[in-house]
Each structure stands twice: as C-alpha cells, then as structure tokens.
Amino acid sequence: MAGEERVAPVTGRRELNTSLMVQQVTDRVEVLCLSGVLDTEGAAALGRELAGRLGSTPPERRLILDLTGLRLLSAAGIQVLDTHTRHLSHRPVFVVVAAPHAREIFSIAPAPGLRVCATLDAALASLPDVALPTAVEATDTSEVLSEEVLGLRAKARTGAVIGMAQGILLERYGLVDSQAAFDLLRQASQHHNVPLRVLASAVVTAPAPTAPSAEWFPGRLPAPPPSSNLLAMGDQQALDRGQLLRALVYEVVTVADADAAEIHLVDPAMHNSLVLEAHSGLDAAYRDRVAQVNDPRTVPGRARLRGEPVQVADVLTDPALVASDEGRMLPATGSRSLCSVPALSEDGECVGTITVHNTRPGTWLTQVQVSALRTLAEDLAAWHSWYRRTVVLDALEYVHAHGQTARAS
C-alpha cells in the first residue's frame, strides 16, 4: 500500500484553516481526508485537488472523500464539491459525513455526483466495482482500510496546528520557506523530547517574544518536577511526556479495576478541546471519535464543565450521552458504565480529565477508588503545569535561539 500525501499548501499565513491529506490505501481506492474549516481558501484548494484527481482518474479507480474531520463546511465548499463531481452522476463519489447537521445539508440540496455515507466502512461496502473475491477477504480489507484512514485522520487533525506554527515561524524569523520552519520545529521537538504537536501548539498560543531580547522568556527560573503520591515519578520520567502518560493510564486502570481508560488534556490551539493523550482498552474507531472532545454531553465534557467527578451507571439509559456521537458509539465498544474525574489546576481550571470504563452497567467504583482517581488527577494537573512551564518553554527557547540564528545568516 502506498503512503499518505499531504496536499494542502502550507503558507506563511498565521492560520491554516483547512488541512487536506490523501492516501492510496489500495491500488484502486484513494481516501481524501479533510479537517478544520472548509472556508473559501480551503474550497479553492479542494477544487484544485478534485480537478487533478477526478479529471485523470481511470474508470477502475475510486475516490472517497472523508469530511468527518471538518468543523465547518461553507457554502463555497459545497459548491466546489458539486461542481467537480456533477459529471459523475452515473458513478458518484462517496463522501463520508458523520455529523447529522452536515448530512442534512446534503439532503436539502443533493448533489448528483455525490453519495453520502455515515461511516468509512459504509462507503467501502458501497463500492461494488472494487469488491473482493470473498466476504472474509472483503471484511479484513475493510478493517485495514479503516485503520489506515483513522491514522491518516489523526495526522490531519494535528496538521492544521503544525501548519499554523510553521506560518508563525516563517514570518517571525524570515525563514526561507515552510520546510525550514518545519525543520526548526522538528529539531526543537527532538532536542527536548517534546511531541511535535505539543510544541506547535505552544508556538501558536504563547505570547510573541519581546524584540530584541535574546531570550523568549527572560528571567525564568528552573523548577524541579512536582512530587507525586501515586506515581514513582523521577526526573527522567517527568521529562518524558509519553512515558509518564502511559504509566499514568495503567495506574488508572489498576486503581479503578477498569476495563478501559482514557486521559485527555486541554489544548488551547485545538479550539480548547480535550485531546486524547493516552488510553488503554479502547478500539480504534472510538479513539478516533474521542480524539478531540468538545461536546459537554460526553462524560469527560461534563466532568470538565462541573469540575467534579461524573459517573454514568448505564450508557444506554443516559439521555445526554445517547444524544452525543461519542455516547452512541460506546455500546459497540463494550463499555456500559463510565466515570470521569477532572484534573484541576491550583486556580481551579480544568486542564484535563481521567475517564474509566466498565463493561458492566452500574456504579462500580468505591469511594476509596474515586478518591484515588482524584489524587491521580491532581498529580496529572501538577505535572502538566510544571511540564508546560519548564520543558515546553525550554523547547520554545530553543526555537527562538535557532530561529534568530537562521535570520541572521
């Protein structure tokens, strides 16, 4: 199988609203994933992409458009989709649209060259001209395609933030091109072991350096990592974000006697969403759905809003959860009851959530277990604050120092 290709242009603008990524997942099927906001500029980029791919696609090749990553679909975007697919009414392009309000847009003014599907699996199953010889083989291939596109969609979600950071660095330091900006981000990410998305988010949200200061954050004093009650957190583990979060999620599963768990942290650059950072026991489709959580009807969303633990004894009978896309997916994953605990900073702001799942309905957590989860959430909030003020700012200083060097040369 061929790899993915990012097709959206990266510019020097401070904000890149639309991300387009395409992957040839078999020799006969391509999936084009869109994320962000399909505004006028994004619609123009999509139009160029569709013109190139649909204009030169052999009859045996098929293109699927995955729009589940879009937060907003503008009228310009709808017009571009119709314009470039109208001639394909005899052989329509399948478009994956999950949100009910977005599907309603296509039902009000149906485009003859598009056929709307709620899931990628449904779109794949609707391609009779690429059907495989046996049902078993078709099922296996559908699962492989789904996994690959879910991974592609995850990259598309972070691509917009990385693109915004590239645009800021390109303009701020007068770099030669967007690749130089990306290289600067990558070098700082590797040097300080800070994930690229986390560093890009910090570039986007941090106040601009005060020129002509040699430092981005002058007068900053180093601080030791916070003490932890339940995690054996040494200095090296505190520095390694991925290792610490993996250790935490396994501790959560053990403490709560849970069948699955998920840890979210708030990312201001991703629309202040709860972003999935670590998990255990969750299937790929559900992880994709909760990769960014904004819906206050979800259990993590409620815990964040209330600032206190929220337990749902049965996901099938909770009206708010049943009304959310995330909640409707839970029964298929085997989860029947949930509990989410907010991670609160010293000033009471929710910086993340810890959520545990049980395959049986009912409130299974004891007060001792809830208290233990609260302690873990406090540890998470304290570490997260230290990590942002220490490790991430160190990485930003690296970006600033090397960006000024590049500008001087």
Coordinates of N, CA and C in Angstrom, one line a residue, residues 156-311:
A156 N -4.2 14.4 10.2 CA -4.8 15.6 9.6 C -5.3 16.6 10.7
R157 N -5.7 16.0 11.8 CA -6.2 16.9 12.9 C -5.0 17.7 13.5
T158 N -3.8 17.2 13.6 CA -2.7 17.9 14.1 C -2.0 18.8 13.0
G159 N -2.3 18.4 11.7 CA -1.6 19.1 10.6 C -2.0 20.6 10.6
A160 N -3.2 21.0 11.0 CA -3.6 22.4 10.9 C -2.8 23.2 12.0
V161 N -2.6 22.6 13.2 CA -1.8 23.3 14.2 C -0.4 23.4 13.8
I162 N 0.2 22.4 13.3 CA 1.6 22.4 12.8 C 1.7 23.4 11.7
G163 N 0.7 23.5 10.8 CA 0.8 24.5 9.7 C 0.7 25.9 10.2
M164 N -0.1 26.2 11.3 CA -0.1 27.5 11.8 C 1.2 27.9 12.5
A165 N 1.8 26.9 13.2 CA 3.1 27.2 13.8 C 4.2 27.5 12.7
Q166 N 4.1 26.7 11.6 CA 5.1 27.0 10.6 C 4.9 28.4 10.0
G167 N 3.7 28.8 9.8 CA 3.4 30.1 9.3 C 3.9 31.2 10.2
I168 N 3.8 31.0 11.5 CA 4.2 32.0 12.5 C 5.8 32.1 12.5
L169 N 6.4 30.9 12.5 CA 7.9 30.9 12.5 C 8.5 31.5 11.2
L170 N 7.8 31.2 10.1 CA 8.2 31.7 8.8 C 8.2 33.2 8.7
E171 N 7.2 33.8 9.3 CA 7.1 35.2 9.3 C 8.0 35.9 10.3
R172 N 8.0 35.3 11.5 CA 8.7 35.9 12.6 C 10.2 35.9 12.4
Y173 N 10.8 34.9 11.8 CA 12.2 34.8 11.7 C 12.7 34.9 10.2
G174 N 11.8 35.2 9.3 CA 12.2 35.4 7.9 C 12.8 34.2 7.3
L175 N 12.3 33.0 7.6 CA 12.9 31.8 7.1 C 12.7 31.7 5.6
V176 N 13.5 30.8 5.0 CA 13.5 30.8 3.5 C 12.2 30.2 3.0
D177 N 11.6 29.2 3.7 CA 10.4 28.5 3.2 C 9.8 27.8 4.4
S178 N 8.6 27.2 4.1 CA 7.9 26.5 5.2 C 8.6 25.2 5.6
Q179 N 9.4 24.6 4.7 CA 10.2 23.5 5.1 C 11.2 23.8 6.2
A180 N 11.8 25.0 6.1 CA 12.8 25.5 7.1 C 12.1 25.6 8.4
A181 N 10.9 26.1 8.4 CA 10.1 26.3 9.6 C 9.8 24.9 10.3
F182 N 9.4 24.0 9.4 CA 9.1 22.6 9.9 C 10.4 22.0 10.5
D183 N 11.5 22.2 9.8 CA 12.8 21.6 10.3 C 13.1 22.2 11.7
L184 N 12.9 23.5 11.9 CA 13.2 24.1 13.2 C 12.3 23.5 14.3
L185 N 11.0 23.4 14.0 CA 10.1 22.7 14.9 C 10.6 21.3 15.3
R186 N 10.9 20.5 14.2 CA 11.3 19.1 14.4 C 12.6 19.1 15.3
Q187 N 13.6 19.9 15.0 CA 14.8 19.9 15.7 C 14.6 20.2 17.2
A188 N 13.8 21.2 17.5 CA 13.5 21.5 18.9 C 12.7 20.4 19.6
S189 N 11.8 19.8 18.8 CA 11.0 18.7 19.3 C 11.9 17.5 19.7
Q190 N 12.8 17.2 18.9 CA 13.7 16.1 19.2 C 14.7 16.4 20.3
H191 N 15.2 17.6 20.3 CA 16.2 18.0 21.2 C 15.7 18.0 22.7
H192 N 14.4 18.4 22.8 CA 13.8 18.4 24.2 C 12.8 17.3 24.4
N193 N 12.7 16.4 23.4 CA 11.7 15.3 23.6 C 10.3 15.8 23.9
V194 N 9.9 16.8 23.2 CA 8.5 17.3 23.2 C 7.8 17.0 22.0
P195 N 6.6 16.3 22.0 CA 5.9 15.9 20.8 C 5.7 17.1 19.9
L196 N 5.8 16.9 18.6 CA 5.7 18.0 17.6 C 4.4 18.8 17.8
R197 N 3.3 18.1 18.0 CA 2.0 18.8 18.1 C 2.0 19.6 19.3
V198 N 2.5 19.2 20.4 CA 2.6 19.9 21.7 C 3.4 21.2 21.5
L199 N 4.5 21.0 20.8 CA 5.4 22.2 20.6 C 4.7 23.2 19.7
A200 N 4.1 22.7 18.6 CA 3.5 23.6 17.7 C 2.3 24.3 18.3
S201 N 1.6 23.7 19.2 CA 0.5 24.3 20.0 C 1.1 25.4 20.8
A202 N 2.2 25.2 21.4 CA 2.9 26.2 22.3 C 3.3 27.4 21.5
V203 N 3.8 27.2 20.3 CA 4.2 28.3 19.4 C 3.0 29.1 19.0
V204 N 1.9 28.5 18.8 CA 0.7 29.2 18.4 C 0.1 30.0 19.5
T205 N 0.1 29.5 20.7 CA -0.6 30.1 21.8 C 0.3 31.0 22.7
A206 N 1.6 30.8 22.7 CA 2.5 31.6 23.6 C 2.6 33.1 23.1
P207 N 2.7 34.0 24.0 CA 2.9 35.4 23.5 C 4.2 35.6 22.8
A208 N 4.2 36.4 21.8 CA 5.4 36.6 20.9 C 6.6 37.1 21.7
P209 N 7.8 36.7 21.4 CA 9.0 37.2 22.1 C 9.1 38.7 22.0
T210 N 9.6 39.3 23.0 CA 9.8 40.8 23.0 C 11.1 41.2 22.4
A211 N 11.1 41.7 21.2 CA 12.3 42.1 20.5 C 12.9 43.3 21.2
P212 N 14.3 43.4 21.2 CA 15.2 42.4 20.6 C 15.8 41.5 21.6
S213 N 15.0 41.0 22.6 CA 15.5 40.1 23.6 C 16.1 38.9 23.0
A214 N 17.2 38.5 23.7 CA 17.9 37.2 23.2 C 17.2 36.0 23.7
E215 N 16.3 36.2 24.7 CA 15.5 35.1 25.2 C 14.0 35.3 25.0
W216 N 13.3 34.3 24.8 CA 11.9 34.4 24.7 C 11.2 34.7 26.0
F217 N 11.7 34.0 27.1 CA 11.1 34.2 28.4 C 12.2 34.6 29.4
P218 N 12.7 35.9 29.4 CA 13.8 36.3 30.2 C 13.5 36.2 31.7
G219 N 14.5 35.8 32.5 CA 14.3 35.8 33.9 C 13.6 34.6 34.5
R220 N 13.3 33.6 33.6 CA 12.7 32.4 34.0 C 13.6 31.5 34.8
L221 N 13.1 31.0 36.0 CA 14.0 30.2 36.8 C 13.5 28.7 36.7
P222 N 14.5 27.8 36.6 CA 14.2 26.4 36.5 C 13.5 25.9 37.8
A223 N 12.6 24.9 37.7 CA 11.9 24.4 38.8 C 11.9 22.9 38.7
P224 N 12.1 22.2 39.9 CA 12.1 20.7 39.9 C 10.7 20.2 39.6
P225 N 10.6 19.0 39.1 CA 9.2 18.4 38.9 C 8.5 18.2 40.2
P226 N 7.2 18.3 40.2 CA 6.4 18.1 41.4 C 6.5 16.7 42.0
S227 N 6.3 16.6 43.3 CA 6.2 15.3 43.9 C 4.9 14.7 43.6
S228 N 4.9 13.3 43.6 CA 3.8 12.6 43.2 C 3.5 11.5 44.2
N229 N 2.2 11.4 44.6 CA 1.8 10.5 45.6 C 1.7 9.0 45.1
L230 N 1.2 8.9 43.9 CA 0.9 7.5 43.4 C 1.8 7.1 42.2
L231 N 2.5 8.0 41.6 CA 3.4 7.7 40.5 C 4.9 7.8 41.0
A232 N 5.6 6.8 40.7 CA 7.1 6.8 41.1 C 7.7 7.7 40.0
M233 N 7.6 9.0 40.1 CA 8.0 9.9 39.1 C 9.4 10.5 39.4
G234 N 10.4 9.9 38.8 CA 11.7 10.5 38.8 C 11.8 11.6 37.8
D235 N 13.0 12.3 37.9 CA 13.2 13.5 37.0 C 13.1 13.0 35.5
Q236 N 13.7 11.9 35.2 CA 13.7 11.5 33.8 C 12.2 11.1 33.3
Q237 N 11.5 10.4 34.1 CA 10.1 10.1 33.7 C 9.3 11.4 33.6
A238 N 9.5 12.4 34.5 CA 8.8 13.6 34.4 C 9.1 14.3 33.1
L239 N 10.3 14.2 32.6 CA 10.6 14.9 31.3 C 10.1 14.1 30.1
D240 N 9.8 12.8 30.2 CA 9.3 12.1 29.1 C 7.8 12.0 29.2
R241 N 7.2 12.9 28.4 CA 5.7 13.0 28.4 C 5.0 11.7 28.1
G242 N 5.4 11.1 27.0 CA 4.8 9.9 26.6 C 4.9 8.8 27.7
Q243 N 6.1 8.6 28.2 CA 6.3 7.5 29.2 C 5.4 7.8 30.5
L244 N 5.4 9.1 30.9 CA 4.6 9.4 32.1 C 3.1 9.1 31.9
L245 N 2.6 9.6 30.7 CA 1.1 9.4 30.5 C 0.8 7.9 30.3
R246 N 1.7 7.1 29.7 CA 1.4 5.7 29.6 C 1.4 5.0 31.0
A247 N 2.4 5.4 31.9 CA 2.4 4.9 33.2 C 1.1 5.3 34.0
L248 N 0.7 6.5 33.8 CA -0.5 7.0 34.4 C -1.7 6.2 34.0
V249 N -1.9 6.0 32.7 CA -3.1 5.3 32.3 C -3.2 3.9 32.8
Y250 N -2.0 3.2 32.9 CA -2.0 1.9 33.5 C -2.3 1.9 35.0
E251 N -1.8 2.9 35.7 CA -2.1 3.1 37.1 C -3.6 3.3 37.3
V252 N -4.2 4.1 36.4 CA -5.6 4.4 36.5 C -6.4 3.1 36.3
V253 N -6.1 2.3 35.4 CA -6.8 1.0 35.1 C -6.7 0.1 36.4
T254 N -5.5 0.1 37.0 CA -5.3 -0.8 38.2 C -6.1 -0.2 39.4
V255 N -6.0 1.1 39.6 CA -6.7 1.6 40.8 C -8.2 1.5 40.7
A256 N -8.7 1.7 39.5 CA -10.2 1.7 39.3 C -10.7 0.3 39.0
D257 N -9.9 -0.7 38.8 CA -10.3 -2.0 38.4 C -11.2 -1.9 37.1
A258 N -10.7 -1.1 36.2 CA -11.4 -0.7 35.0 C -11.1 -1.6 33.8
D259 N -12.0 -1.7 32.8 CA -11.7 -2.4 31.6 C -11.1 -1.6 30.5
A260 N -11.2 -0.3 30.7 CA -10.5 0.6 29.7 C -10.4 2.0 30.4
A261 N -9.5 2.8 29.8 CA -9.3 4.2 30.4 C -8.8 5.1 29.3
E262 N -9.1 6.4 29.5 CA -8.6 7.4 28.5 C -8.3 8.6 29.3
I263 N -7.2 9.3 28.9 CA -6.7 10.5 29.5 C -6.7 11.6 28.5
H264 N -7.4 12.7 28.8 CA -7.4 13.9 27.9 C -6.7 15.1 28.6
L265 N -6.1 15.9 27.7 CA -5.6 17.2 28.2 C -6.1 18.3 27.3
V266 N -6.4 19.4 27.9 CA -6.9 20.6 27.1 C -5.8 21.2 26.3
D267 N -6.1 21.4 25.0 CA -5.1 22.0 24.1 C -5.7 23.3 23.6
P268 N -5.2 24.5 24.0 CA -5.8 25.8 23.6 C -5.7 26.0 22.1
A269 N -4.7 25.4 21.4 CA -4.5 25.7 20.0 C -5.5 24.8 19.2
M270 N -6.0 23.8 19.8 CA -7.0 23.0 19.1 C -8.4 23.3 19.6
H271 N -8.7 24.6 19.5 CA -10.1 25.1 19.9 C -10.4 24.7 21.3
N272 N -9.4 24.7 22.2 CA -9.6 24.5 23.6 C -10.3 23.1 23.9
S273 N -10.0 22.2 23.0 CA -10.6 20.8 23.1 C -9.9 20.0 24.1
L274 N -10.6 19.0 24.6 CA -10.0 17.9 25.4 C -9.4 17.0 24.3
V275 N -8.1 16.8 24.3 CA -7.4 16.0 23.3 C -6.9 14.7 24.0
L276 N -7.2 13.6 23.3 CA -6.8 12.3 23.8 C -5.3 12.1 23.8
E277 N -4.7 11.8 25.0 CA -3.3 11.8 25.1 C -2.8 10.4 25.5
A278 N -3.6 9.6 26.1 CA -3.2 8.2 26.5 C -4.5 7.4 26.7
H279 N -4.4 6.1 26.4 CA -5.6 5.3 26.5 C -5.2 3.8 26.8
S280 N -6.1 3.0 27.2 CA -5.9 1.6 27.3 C -7.3 0.9 27.1
G281 N -7.3 -0.1 26.3 CA -8.5 -0.9 26.1 C -9.6 -0.3 25.2
L282 N -9.2 0.7 24.4 CA -10.2 1.3 23.5 C -10.0 1.0 22.1
D283 N -11.0 0.7 21.3 CA -10.8 0.4 19.9 C -10.5 1.6 19.1
A284 N -10.0 1.4 17.9 CA -9.6 2.5 17.0 C -10.7 3.4 16.7
A285 N -11.9 2.9 16.3 CA -12.9 3.8 15.9 C -13.4 4.7 17.1
Y286 N -13.4 4.2 18.3 CA -13.8 5.0 19.4 C -12.7 6.1 19.7
R287 N -11.5 5.6 19.6 CA -10.4 6.6 19.9 C -10.4 7.7 18.9
D288 N -10.8 7.4 17.6 CA -10.9 8.5 16.6 C -12.0 9.4 17.0
R289 N -13.1 8.9 17.5 CA -14.2 9.8 17.9 C -13.9 10.7 19.1
V290 N -13.1 10.2 20.0 CA -12.8 11.0 21.2 C -11.5 11.6 21.2
A291 N -10.8 11.6 20.0 CA -9.5 12.3 19.8 C -9.6 13.7 20.2
Q292 N -10.7 14.4 19.9 CA -11.0 15.8 20.3 C -12.4 15.8 20.9
V293 N -12.5 16.2 22.1 CA -13.8 16.3 22.8 C -14.2 17.7 23.1
N294 N -15.3 18.2 22.5 CA -15.9 19.5 22.9 C -17.3 19.4 23.4
D295 N -17.9 18.3 23.2 CA -19.3 18.1 23.5 C -19.5 18.0 25.0
P296 N -20.3 18.9 25.6 CA -20.5 18.9 27.1 C -21.4 17.8 27.5
R297 N -22.0 17.1 26.5 CA -22.9 15.9 26.9 C -22.1 14.7 27.2
T298 N -20.8 14.6 26.7 CA -20.0 13.4 27.0 C -19.6 13.4 28.5
V299 N -19.2 12.3 28.9 CA -18.8 12.2 30.3 C -17.6 13.0 30.7
P300 N -16.5 13.0 29.8 CA -15.4 13.9 30.1 C -15.8 15.4 30.0
G301 N -16.7 15.7 29.0 CA -17.1 17.1 28.9 C -17.9 17.5 30.1
R302 N -18.7 16.7 30.7 CA -19.4 17.0 31.9 C -18.5 17.2 33.1
A303 N -17.5 16.3 33.2 CA -16.6 16.4 34.3 C -15.8 17.7 34.2
R304 N -15.4 18.1 33.0 CA -14.7 19.3 32.8 C -15.6 20.5 33.1
L305 N -16.8 20.5 32.7 CA -17.7 21.6 32.9 C -18.1 21.8 34.4
R306 N -18.3 20.7 35.1 CA -18.7 20.8 36.5 C -17.5 20.9 37.5
G307 N -16.3 20.4 37.1 CA -15.2 20.5 37.9 C -15.2 19.4 39.0
E308 N -15.9 18.4 38.8 CA -16.1 17.3 39.8 C -16.3 16.0 39.1
P309 N -16.1 14.8 39.8 CA -16.3 13.5 39.1 C -17.7 13.3 38.7
V310 N -17.8 12.7 37.5 CA -19.2 12.4 36.9 C -19.2 10.9 36.7
Q311 N -20.2 10.2 37.2 CA -20.4 8.8 36.9 C -21.7 8.5 36.2

